[in-house]
GROMACS .gro file of C-alpha atoms in nm:
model
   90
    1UNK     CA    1  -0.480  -0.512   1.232
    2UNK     CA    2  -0.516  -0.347   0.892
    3UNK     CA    3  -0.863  -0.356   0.707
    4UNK     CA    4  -0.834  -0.489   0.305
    5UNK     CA    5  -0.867  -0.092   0.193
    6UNK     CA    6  -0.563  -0.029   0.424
    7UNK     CA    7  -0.382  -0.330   0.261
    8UNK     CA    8  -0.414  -0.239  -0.087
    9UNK     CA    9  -0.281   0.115  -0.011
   10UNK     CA   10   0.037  -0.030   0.169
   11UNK     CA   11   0.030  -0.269  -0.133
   12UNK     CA   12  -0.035  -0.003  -0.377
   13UNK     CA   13   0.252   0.255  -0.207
   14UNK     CA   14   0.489  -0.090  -0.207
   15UNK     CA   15   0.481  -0.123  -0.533
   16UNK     CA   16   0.461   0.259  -0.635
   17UNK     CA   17   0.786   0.299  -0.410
   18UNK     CA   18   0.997   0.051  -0.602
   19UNK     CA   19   0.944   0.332  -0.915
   20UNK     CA   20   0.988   0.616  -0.698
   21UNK     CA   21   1.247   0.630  -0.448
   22UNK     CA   22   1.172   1.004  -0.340
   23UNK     CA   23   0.831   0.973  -0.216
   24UNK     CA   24   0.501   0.821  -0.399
   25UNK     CA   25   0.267   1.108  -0.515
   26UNK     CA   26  -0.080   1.066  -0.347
   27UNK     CA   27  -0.175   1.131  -0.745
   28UNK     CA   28   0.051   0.797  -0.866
   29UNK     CA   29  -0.172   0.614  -0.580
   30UNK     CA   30  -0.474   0.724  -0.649
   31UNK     CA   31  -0.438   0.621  -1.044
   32UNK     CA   32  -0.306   0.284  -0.939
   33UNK     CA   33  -0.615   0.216  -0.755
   34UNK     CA   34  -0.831   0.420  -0.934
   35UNK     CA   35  -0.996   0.639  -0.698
   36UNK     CA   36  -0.997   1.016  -0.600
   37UNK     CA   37  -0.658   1.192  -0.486
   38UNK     CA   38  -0.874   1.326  -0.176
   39UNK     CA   39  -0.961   0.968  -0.071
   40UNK     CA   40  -0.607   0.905  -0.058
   41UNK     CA   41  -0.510   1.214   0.121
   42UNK     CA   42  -0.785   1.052   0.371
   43UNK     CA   43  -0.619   0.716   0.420
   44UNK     CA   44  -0.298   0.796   0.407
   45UNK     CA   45  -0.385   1.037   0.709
   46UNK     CA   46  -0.498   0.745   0.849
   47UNK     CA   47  -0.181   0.495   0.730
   48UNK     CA   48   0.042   0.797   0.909
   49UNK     CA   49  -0.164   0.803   1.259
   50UNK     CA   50  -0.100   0.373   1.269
   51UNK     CA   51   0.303   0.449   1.181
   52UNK     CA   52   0.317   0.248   0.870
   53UNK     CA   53   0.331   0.579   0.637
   54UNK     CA   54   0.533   0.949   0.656
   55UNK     CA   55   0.345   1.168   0.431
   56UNK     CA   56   0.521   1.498   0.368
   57UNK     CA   57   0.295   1.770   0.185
   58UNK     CA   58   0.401   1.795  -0.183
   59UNK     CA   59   0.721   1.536  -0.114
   60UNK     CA   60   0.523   1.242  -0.166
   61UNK     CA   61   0.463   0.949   0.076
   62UNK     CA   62   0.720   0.684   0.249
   63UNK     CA   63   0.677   0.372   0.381
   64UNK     CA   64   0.803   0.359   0.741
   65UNK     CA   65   1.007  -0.002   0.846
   66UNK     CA   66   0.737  -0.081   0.982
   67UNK     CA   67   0.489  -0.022   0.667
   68UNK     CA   68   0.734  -0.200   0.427
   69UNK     CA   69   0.788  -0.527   0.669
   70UNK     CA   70   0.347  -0.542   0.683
   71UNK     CA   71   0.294  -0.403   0.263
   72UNK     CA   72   0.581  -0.726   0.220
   73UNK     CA   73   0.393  -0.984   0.413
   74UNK     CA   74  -0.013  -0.862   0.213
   75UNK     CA   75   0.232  -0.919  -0.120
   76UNK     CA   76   0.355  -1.261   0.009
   77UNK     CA   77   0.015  -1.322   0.115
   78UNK     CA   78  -0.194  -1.210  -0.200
   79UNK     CA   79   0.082  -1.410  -0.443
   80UNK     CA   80   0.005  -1.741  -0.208
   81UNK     CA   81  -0.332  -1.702  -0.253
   82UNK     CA   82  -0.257  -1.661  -0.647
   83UNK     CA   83  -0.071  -1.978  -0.664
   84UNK     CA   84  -0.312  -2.144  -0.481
   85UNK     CA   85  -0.638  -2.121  -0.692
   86UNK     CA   86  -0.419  -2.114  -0.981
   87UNK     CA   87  -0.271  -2.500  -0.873
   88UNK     CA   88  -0.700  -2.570  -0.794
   89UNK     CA   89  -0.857  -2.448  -1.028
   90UNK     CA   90  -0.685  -2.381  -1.327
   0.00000   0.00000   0.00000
């Protein structure tokens, strides 16, 4: 079970990763959600312990198989949700 803060990063690093092939810079992530490099370096210490991440110092961060299959299904999930108060309430 990942917490909403968790999502957005595997979200964030999702999207980032389509852009960067190499490795997302913890920089790129912070600016995308607009918060401090160190609080990334935080959670994706965190994202790496639960086996969704590899972070390698100064390479940049990776979604493992397992990462991309959960960041895949908050997308799927966050564009239902879009298409459902869109088709309710305009």
């Amino acid at each position: 079970m990942f917490s909403p803060s968790e999502e957005n990063y595997l979200k964030a690093i999702f999207h980032l990763s389509t852009v960067d092939k190499s490795g997302v810079s913890t920089n790129s992530i912070a600016a995308k959600l607009e918060t401090k490099p160190s609080s990334v370096t935080d959670m994706i210490k965190k994202l790496s312990d639960k086996e969704v991440v590899i972070y390698r110092k100064y390479h940049g961060v990776k979604l493992t198989e397992k990462g991309k299959k959960i960041a895949a299904n908050v997308v799927r999930k966050h564009r239902l949700w879009e298409v459902f108060l869109v088709d309710k309430l305009n």
